[in-house]
Short mmCIF file of N, CA and C in Angstrom, two decimals:
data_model
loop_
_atom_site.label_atom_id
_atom_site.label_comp_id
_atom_site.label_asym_id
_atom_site.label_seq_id
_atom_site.Cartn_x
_atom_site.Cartn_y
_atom_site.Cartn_z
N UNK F 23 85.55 118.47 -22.78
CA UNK F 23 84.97 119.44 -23.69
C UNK F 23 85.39 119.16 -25.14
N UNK F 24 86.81 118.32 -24.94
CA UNK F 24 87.03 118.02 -26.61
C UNK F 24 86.26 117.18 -27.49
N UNK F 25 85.63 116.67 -27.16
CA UNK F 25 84.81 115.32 -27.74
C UNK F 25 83.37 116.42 -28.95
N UNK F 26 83.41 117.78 -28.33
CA UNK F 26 82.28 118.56 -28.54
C UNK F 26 82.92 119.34 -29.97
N UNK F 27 84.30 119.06 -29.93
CA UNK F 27 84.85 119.79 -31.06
C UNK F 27 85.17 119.64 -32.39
N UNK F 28 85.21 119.45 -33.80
CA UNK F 28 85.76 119.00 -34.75
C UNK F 28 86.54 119.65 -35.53
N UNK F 29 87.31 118.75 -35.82
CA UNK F 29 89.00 119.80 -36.86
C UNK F 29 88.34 119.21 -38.32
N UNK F 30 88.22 120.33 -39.48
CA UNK F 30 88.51 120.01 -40.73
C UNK F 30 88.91 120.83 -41.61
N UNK F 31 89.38 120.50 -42.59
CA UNK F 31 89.93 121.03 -43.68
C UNK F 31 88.90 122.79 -43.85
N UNK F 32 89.47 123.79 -44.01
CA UNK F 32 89.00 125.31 -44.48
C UNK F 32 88.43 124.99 -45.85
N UNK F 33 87.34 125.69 -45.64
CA UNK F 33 86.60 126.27 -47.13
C UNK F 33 86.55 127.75 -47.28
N UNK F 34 86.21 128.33 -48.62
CA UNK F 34 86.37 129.43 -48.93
C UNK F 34 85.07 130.48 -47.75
N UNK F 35 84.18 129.49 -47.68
CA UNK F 35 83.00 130.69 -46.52
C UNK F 35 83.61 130.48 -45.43
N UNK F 36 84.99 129.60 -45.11
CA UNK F 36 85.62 130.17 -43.56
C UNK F 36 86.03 131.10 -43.66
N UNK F 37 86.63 131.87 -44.35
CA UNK F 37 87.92 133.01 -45.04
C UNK F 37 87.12 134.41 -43.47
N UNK F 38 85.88 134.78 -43.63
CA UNK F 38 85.20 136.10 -42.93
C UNK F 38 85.56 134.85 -41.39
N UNK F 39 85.65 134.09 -41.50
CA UNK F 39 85.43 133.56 -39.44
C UNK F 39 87.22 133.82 -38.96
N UNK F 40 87.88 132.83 -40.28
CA UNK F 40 89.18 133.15 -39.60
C UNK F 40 89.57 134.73 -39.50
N UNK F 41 89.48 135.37 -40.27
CA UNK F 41 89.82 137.08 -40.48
C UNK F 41 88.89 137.48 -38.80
N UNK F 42 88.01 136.77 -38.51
CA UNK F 42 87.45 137.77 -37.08
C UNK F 42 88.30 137.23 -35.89
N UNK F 43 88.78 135.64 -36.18
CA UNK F 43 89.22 134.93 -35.03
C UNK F 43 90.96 135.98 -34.82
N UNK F 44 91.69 136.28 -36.36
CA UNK F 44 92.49 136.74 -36.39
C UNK F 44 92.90 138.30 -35.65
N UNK F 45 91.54 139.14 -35.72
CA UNK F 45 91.19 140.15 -35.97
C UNK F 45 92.51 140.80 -34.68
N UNK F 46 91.24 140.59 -33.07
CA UNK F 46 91.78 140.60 -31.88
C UNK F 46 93.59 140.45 -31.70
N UNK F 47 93.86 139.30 -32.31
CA UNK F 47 94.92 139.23 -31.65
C UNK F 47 95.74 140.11 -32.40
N UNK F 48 95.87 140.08 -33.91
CA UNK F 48 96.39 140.96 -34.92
C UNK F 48 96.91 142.62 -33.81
N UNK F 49 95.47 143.08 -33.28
CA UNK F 49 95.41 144.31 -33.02
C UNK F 49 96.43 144.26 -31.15
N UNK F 50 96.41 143.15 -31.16
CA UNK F 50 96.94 142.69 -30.08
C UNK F 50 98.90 142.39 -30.17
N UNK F 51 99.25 142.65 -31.58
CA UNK F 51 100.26 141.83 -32.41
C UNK F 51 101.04 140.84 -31.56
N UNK F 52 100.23 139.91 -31.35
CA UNK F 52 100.13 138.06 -31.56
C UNK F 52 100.66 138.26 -32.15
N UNK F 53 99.20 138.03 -33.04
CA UNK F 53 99.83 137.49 -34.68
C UNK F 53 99.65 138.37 -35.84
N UNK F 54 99.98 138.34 -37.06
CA UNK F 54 100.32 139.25 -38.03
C UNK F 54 98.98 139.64 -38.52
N UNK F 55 98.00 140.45 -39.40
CA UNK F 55 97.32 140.47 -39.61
C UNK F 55 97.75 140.14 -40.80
N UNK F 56 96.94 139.82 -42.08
CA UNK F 56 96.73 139.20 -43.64
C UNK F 56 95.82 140.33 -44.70
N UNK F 57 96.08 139.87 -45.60
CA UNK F 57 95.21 140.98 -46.54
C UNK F 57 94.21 139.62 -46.91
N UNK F 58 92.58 139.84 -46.98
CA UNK F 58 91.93 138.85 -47.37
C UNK F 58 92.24 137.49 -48.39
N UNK F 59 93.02 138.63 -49.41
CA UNK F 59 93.35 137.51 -50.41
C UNK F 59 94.61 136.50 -50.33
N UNK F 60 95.13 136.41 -48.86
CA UNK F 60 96.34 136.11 -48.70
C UNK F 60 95.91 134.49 -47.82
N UNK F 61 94.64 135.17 -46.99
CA UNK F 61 93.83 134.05 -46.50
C UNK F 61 93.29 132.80 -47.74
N UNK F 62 92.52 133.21 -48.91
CA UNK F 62 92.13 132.26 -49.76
C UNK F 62 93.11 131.71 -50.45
N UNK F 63 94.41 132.62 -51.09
CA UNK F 63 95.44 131.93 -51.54
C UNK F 63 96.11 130.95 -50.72
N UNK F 64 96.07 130.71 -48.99
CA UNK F 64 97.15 129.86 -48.62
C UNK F 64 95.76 128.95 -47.55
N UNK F 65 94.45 128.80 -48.40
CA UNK F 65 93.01 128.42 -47.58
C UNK F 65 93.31 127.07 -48.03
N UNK F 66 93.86 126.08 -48.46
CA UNK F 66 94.23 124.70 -48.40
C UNK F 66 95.34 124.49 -47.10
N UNK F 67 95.82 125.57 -46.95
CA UNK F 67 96.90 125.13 -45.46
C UNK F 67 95.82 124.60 -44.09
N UNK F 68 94.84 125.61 -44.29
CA UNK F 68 94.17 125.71 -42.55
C UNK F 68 93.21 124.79 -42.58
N UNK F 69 92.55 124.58 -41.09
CA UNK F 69 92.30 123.35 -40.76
C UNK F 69 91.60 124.48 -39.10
N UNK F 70 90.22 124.09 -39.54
CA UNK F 70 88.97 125.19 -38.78
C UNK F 70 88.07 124.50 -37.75
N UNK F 71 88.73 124.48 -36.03
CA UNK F 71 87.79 123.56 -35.48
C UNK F 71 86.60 124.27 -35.14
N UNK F 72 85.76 123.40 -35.34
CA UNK F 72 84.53 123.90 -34.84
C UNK F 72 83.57 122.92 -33.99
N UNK F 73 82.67 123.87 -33.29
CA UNK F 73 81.83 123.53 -32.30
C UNK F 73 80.52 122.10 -32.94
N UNK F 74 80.15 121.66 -32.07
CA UNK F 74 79.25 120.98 -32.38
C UNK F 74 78.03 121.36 -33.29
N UNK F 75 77.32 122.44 -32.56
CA UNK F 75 76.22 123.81 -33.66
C UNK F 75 77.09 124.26 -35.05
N UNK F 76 78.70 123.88 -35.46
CA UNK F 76 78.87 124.35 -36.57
C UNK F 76 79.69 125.61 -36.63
N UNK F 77 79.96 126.27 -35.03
CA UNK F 77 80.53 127.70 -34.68
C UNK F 77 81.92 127.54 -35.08
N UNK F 78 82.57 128.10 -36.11
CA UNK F 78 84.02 127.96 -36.22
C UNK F 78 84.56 128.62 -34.96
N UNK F 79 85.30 127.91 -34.17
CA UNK F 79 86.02 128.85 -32.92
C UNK F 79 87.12 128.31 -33.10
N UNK F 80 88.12 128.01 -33.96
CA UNK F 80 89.51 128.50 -34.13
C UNK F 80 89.84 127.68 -35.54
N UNK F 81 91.40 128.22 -35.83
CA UNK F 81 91.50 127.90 -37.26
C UNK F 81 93.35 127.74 -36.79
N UNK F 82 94.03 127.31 -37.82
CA UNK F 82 95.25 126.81 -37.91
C UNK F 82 95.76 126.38 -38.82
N UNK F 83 97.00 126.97 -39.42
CA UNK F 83 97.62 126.31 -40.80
C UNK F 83 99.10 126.27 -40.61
N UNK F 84 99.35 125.32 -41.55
CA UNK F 84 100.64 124.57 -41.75
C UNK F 84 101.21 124.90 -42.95
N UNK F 85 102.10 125.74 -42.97
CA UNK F 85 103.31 125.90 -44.35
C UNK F 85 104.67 125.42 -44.38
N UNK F 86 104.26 124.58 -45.41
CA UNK F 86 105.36 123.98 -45.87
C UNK F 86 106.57 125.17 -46.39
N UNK F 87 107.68 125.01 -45.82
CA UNK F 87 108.63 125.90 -46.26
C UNK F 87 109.78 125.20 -46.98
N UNK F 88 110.33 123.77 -46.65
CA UNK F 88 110.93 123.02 -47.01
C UNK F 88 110.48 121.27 -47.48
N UNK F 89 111.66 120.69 -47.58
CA UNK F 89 111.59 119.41 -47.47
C UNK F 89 111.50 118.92 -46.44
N UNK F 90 111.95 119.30 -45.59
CA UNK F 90 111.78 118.59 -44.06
C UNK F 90 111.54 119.57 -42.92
N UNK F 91 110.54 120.67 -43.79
CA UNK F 91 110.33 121.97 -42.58
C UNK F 91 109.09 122.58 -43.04
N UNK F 92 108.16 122.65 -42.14
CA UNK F 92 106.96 123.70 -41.94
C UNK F 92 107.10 124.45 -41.19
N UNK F 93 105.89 125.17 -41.07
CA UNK F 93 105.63 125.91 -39.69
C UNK F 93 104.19 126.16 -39.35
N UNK F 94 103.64 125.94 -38.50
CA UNK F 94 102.92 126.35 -37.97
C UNK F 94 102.16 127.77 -37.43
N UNK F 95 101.33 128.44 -38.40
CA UNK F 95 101.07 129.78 -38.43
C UNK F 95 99.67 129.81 -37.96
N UNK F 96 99.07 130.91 -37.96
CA UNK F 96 97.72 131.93 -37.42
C UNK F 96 96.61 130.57 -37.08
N UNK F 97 97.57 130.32 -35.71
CA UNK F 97 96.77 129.37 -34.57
C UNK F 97 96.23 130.28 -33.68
N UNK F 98 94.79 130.46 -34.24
CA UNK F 98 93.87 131.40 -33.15
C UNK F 98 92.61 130.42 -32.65
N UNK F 99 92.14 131.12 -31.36
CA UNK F 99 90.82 130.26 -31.12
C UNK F 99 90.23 131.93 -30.59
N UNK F 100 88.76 131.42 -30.55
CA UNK F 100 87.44 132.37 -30.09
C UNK F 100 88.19 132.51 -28.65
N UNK F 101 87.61 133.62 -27.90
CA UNK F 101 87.75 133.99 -26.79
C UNK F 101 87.44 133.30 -25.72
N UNK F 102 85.81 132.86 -26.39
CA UNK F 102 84.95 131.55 -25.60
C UNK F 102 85.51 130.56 -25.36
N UNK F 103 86.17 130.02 -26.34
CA UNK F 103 86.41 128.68 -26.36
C UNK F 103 88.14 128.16 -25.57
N UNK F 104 88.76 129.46 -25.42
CA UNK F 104 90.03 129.48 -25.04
C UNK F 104 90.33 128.47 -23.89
N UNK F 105 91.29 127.57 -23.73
CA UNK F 105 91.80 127.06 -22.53
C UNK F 105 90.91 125.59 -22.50
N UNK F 106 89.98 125.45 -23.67
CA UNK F 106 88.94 124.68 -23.52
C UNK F 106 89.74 123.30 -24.61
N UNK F 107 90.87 123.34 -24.99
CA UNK F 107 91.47 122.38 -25.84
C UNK F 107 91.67 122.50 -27.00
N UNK F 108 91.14 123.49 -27.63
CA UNK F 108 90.80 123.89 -29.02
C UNK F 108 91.91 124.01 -29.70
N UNK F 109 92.82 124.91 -29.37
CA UNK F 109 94.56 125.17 -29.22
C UNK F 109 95.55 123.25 -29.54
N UNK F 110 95.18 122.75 -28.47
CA UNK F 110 95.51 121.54 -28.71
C UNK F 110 95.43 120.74 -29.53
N UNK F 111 94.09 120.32 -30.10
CA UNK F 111 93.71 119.73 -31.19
C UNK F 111 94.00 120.08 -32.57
N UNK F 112 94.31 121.59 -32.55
CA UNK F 112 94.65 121.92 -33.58
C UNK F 112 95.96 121.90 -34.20
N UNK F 113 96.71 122.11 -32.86
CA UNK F 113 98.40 121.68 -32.84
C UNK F 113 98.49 120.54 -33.54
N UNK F 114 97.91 119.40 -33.13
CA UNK F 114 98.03 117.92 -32.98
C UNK F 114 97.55 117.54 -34.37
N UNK F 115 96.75 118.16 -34.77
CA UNK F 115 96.18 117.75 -36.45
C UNK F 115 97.19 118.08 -37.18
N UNK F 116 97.45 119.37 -37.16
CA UNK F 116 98.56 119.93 -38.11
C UNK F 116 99.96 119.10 -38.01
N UNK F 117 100.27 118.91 -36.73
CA UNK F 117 101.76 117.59 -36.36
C UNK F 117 101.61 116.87 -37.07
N UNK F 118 100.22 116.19 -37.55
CA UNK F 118 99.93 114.88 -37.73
C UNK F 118 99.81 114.88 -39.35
N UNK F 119 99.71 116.02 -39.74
CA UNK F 119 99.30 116.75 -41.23
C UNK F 119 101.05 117.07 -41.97
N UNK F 120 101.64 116.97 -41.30
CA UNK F 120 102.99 117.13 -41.19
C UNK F 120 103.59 115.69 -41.32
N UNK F 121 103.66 114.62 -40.70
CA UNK F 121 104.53 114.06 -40.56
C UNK F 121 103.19 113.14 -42.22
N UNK F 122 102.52 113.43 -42.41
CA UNK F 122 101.73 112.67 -43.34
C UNK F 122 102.30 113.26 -44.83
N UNK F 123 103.19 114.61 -44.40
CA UNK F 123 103.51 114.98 -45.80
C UNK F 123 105.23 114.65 -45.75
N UNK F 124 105.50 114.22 -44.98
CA UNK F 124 107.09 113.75 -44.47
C UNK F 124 108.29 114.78 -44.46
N UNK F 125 107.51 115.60 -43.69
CA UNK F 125 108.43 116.85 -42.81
C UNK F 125 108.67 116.24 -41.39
N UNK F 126 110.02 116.46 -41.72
CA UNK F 126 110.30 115.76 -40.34
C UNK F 126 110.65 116.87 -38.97
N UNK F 127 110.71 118.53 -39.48
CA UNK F 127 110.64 119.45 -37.91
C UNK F 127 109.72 120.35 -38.36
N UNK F 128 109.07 120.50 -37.36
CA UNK F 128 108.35 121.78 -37.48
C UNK F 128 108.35 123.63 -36.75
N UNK F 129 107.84 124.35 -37.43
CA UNK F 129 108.52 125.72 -36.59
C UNK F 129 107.42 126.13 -36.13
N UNK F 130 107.75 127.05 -35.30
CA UNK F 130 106.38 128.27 -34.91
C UNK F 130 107.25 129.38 -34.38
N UNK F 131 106.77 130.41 -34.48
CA UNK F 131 106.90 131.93 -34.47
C UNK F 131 105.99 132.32 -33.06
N UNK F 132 106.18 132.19 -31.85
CA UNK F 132 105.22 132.30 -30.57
C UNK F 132 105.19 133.30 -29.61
N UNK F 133 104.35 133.78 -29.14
CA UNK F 133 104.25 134.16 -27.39
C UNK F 133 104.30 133.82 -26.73
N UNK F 134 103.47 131.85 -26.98
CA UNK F 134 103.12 131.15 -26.31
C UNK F 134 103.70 130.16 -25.98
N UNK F 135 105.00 130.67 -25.48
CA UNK F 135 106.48 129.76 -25.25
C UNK F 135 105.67 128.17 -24.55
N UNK F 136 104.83 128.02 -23.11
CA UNK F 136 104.88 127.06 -22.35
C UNK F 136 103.61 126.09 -23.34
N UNK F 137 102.46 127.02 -24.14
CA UNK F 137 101.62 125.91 -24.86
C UNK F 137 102.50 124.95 -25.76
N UNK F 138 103.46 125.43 -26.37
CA UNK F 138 104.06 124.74 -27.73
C UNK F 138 105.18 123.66 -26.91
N UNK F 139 105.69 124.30 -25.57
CA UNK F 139 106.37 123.49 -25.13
C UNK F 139 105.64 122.41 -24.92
N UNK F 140 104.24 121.96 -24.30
CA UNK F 140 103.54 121.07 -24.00
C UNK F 140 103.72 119.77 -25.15
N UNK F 141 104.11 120.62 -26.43
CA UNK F 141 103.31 119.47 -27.72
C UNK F 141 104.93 119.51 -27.99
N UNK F 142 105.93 119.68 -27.57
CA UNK F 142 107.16 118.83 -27.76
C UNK F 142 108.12 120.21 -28.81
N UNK F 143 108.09 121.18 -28.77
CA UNK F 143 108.49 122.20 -29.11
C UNK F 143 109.81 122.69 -28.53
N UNK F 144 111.13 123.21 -29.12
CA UNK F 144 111.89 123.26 -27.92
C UNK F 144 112.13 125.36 -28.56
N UNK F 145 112.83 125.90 -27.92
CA UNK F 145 113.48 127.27 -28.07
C UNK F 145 114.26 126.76 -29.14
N UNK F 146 114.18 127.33 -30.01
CA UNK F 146 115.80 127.81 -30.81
C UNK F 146 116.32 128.66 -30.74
N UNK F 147 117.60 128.10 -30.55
CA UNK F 147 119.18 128.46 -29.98
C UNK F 147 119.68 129.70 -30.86
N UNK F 148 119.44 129.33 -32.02
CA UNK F 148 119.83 130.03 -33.17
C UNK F 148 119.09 129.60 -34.46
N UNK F 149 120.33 129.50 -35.58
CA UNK F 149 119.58 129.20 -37.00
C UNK F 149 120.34 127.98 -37.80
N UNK F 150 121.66 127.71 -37.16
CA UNK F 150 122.16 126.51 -37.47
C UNK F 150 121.01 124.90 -37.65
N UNK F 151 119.79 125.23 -37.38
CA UNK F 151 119.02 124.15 -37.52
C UNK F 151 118.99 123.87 -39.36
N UNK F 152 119.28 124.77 -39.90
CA UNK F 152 118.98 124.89 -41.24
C UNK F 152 120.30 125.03 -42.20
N UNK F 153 120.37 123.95 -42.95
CA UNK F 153 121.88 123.70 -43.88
C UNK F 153 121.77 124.95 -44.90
N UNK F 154 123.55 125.88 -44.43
CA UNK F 154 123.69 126.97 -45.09
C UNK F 154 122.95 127.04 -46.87
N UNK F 155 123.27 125.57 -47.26
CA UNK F 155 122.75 125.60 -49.21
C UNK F 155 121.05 125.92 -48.98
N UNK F 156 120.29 125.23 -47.85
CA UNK F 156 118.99 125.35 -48.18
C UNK F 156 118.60 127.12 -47.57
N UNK F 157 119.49 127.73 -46.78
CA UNK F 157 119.34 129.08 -45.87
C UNK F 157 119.42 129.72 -47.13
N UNK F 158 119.99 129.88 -48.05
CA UNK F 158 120.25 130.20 -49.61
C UNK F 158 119.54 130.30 -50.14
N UNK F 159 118.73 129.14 -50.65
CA UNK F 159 117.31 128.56 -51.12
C UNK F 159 116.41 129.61 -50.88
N UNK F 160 115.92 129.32 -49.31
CA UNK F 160 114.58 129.78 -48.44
C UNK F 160 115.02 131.63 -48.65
N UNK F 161 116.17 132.04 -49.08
CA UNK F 161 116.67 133.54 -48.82
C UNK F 161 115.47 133.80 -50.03
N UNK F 162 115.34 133.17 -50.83
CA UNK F 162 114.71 133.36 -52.52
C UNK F 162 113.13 133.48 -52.37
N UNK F 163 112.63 133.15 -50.89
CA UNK F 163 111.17 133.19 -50.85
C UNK F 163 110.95 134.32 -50.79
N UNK F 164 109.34 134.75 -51.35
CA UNK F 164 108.79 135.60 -51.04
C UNK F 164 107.65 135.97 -49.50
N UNK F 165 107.86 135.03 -48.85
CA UNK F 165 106.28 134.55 -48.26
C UNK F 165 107.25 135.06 -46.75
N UNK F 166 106.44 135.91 -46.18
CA UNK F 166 106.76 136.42 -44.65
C UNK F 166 107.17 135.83 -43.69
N UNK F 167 106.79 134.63 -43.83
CA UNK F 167 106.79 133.46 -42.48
C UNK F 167 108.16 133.02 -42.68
N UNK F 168 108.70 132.75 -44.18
CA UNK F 168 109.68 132.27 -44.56
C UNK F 168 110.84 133.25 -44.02
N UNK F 169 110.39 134.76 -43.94
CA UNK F 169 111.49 136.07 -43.29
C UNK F 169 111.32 135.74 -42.06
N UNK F 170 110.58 135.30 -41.64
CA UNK F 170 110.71 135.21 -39.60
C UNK F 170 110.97 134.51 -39.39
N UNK F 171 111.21 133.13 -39.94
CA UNK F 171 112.04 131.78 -39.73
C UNK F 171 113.24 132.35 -39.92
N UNK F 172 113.89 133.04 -40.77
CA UNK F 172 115.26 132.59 -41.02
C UNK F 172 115.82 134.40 -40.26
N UNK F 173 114.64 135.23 -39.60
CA UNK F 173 115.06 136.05 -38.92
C UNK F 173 116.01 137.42 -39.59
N UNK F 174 115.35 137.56 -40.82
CA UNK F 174 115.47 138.45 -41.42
C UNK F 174 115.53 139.73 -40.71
N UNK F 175 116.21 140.73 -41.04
CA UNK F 175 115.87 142.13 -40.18
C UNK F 175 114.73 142.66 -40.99
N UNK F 176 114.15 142.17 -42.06
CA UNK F 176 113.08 143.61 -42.55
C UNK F 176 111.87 143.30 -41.93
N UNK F 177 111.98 142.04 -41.38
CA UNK F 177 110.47 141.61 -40.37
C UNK F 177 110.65 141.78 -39.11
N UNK F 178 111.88 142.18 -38.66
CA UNK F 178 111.71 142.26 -37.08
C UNK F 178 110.30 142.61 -36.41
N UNK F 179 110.25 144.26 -36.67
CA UNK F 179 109.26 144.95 -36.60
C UNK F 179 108.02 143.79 -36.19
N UNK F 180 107.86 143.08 -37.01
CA UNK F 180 106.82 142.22 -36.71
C UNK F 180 106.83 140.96 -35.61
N UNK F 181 108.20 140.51 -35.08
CA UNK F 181 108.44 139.58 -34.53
C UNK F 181 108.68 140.63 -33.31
N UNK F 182 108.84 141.21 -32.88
CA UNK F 182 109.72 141.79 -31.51
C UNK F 182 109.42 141.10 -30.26
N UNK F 183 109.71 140.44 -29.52
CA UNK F 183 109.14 139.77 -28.70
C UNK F 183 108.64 138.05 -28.63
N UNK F 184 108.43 138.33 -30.07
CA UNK F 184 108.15 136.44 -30.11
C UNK F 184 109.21 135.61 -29.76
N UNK F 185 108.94 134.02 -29.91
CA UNK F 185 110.09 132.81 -29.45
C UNK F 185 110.02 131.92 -30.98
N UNK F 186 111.27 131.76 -31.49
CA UNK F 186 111.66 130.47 -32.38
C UNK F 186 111.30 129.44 -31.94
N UNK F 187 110.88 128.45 -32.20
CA UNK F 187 110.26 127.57 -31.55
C UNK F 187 110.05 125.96 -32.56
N UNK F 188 110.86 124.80 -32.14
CA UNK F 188 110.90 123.90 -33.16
C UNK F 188 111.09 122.54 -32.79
N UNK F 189 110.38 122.22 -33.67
CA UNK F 189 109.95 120.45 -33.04
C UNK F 189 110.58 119.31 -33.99
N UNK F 190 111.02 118.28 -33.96
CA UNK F 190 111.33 117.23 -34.25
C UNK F 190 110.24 116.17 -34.77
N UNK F 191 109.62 115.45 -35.44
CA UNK F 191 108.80 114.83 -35.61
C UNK F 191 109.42 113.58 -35.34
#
């Protein structure tokens, strides 16, 4: 079924597909929901596969948080398309989108402990992955993802239940 699919770069008329792909799970808290303008400001990260007819059925972006650290955020697919590879390919672009910008680990924030394990993902133990001077650094961000990596308490609320989750390139 993958051969039927294509990954490319987000444009600004994806912004209404990802916000619906997001919608579900948001209400589901997956994943976080966004304020529209949070989507176009960080719309060079994602990377929107779509169907052969042109159907965006899932989207995926990569934030750079460091020198040698991203993460991997609001990896959703259509309902339809679920289990069908879509998930995969999108992992695999962004890995590949990653090691092209020379980050050498990557994070994710998950539910989906056994998918991420598939693509070489392990549990984190803790937070020692990250040198106390740069934990310092990243304390100075403003950007949410950057509070659930380093496991802030004012985001719990939003994480309760998820898995740390981090890969090696």
């Amino acid at each position: 079924m993958t051969e039927t699919i294509r990954i490319r770069p987000a444009r600004t008329s994806d912004v209404g597909a990802i916000k619906t792909l997001v919608a579900p799970l948001a209400e589901q808290r997956i994943l976080m929901a966004k304020e529209t303008v949070a989507y176009y400001e960080s719309l060079q990260e994602f990377r929107i596969a779509e169907s052969a007819d042109g159907e965006v059925i899932g989207c995926g972006a990569l934030h750079v948080m460091w020198e040698d650290l991203a993460e991997v955020r609001t990896l959703a697919t259509s309902d339809a398309w679920r289990g069908k590879g879509v998930g995969h390919l999108l992992v695999e672009r962004l890995l590949e989108e990653a090691r092209a910008l020379g980050v050498s680990r990557v994070f994710c924030l998950t539910f989906e402990v056994d998918f991420f394990e598939k693509h070489g993902f392990e549990v984190m133990a803790d937070q020692t992955a990250v040198d106390p001077v740069v934990y310092s650094e990243l304390l100075r961000s403003h950007d949410e993802g950057v509070a659930e990596f380093l496991d802030l308490a004012r985001v719990k609320p939003n994480t309760l239940g998820n898995t740390r989750m981090i890969k090696a390139l």
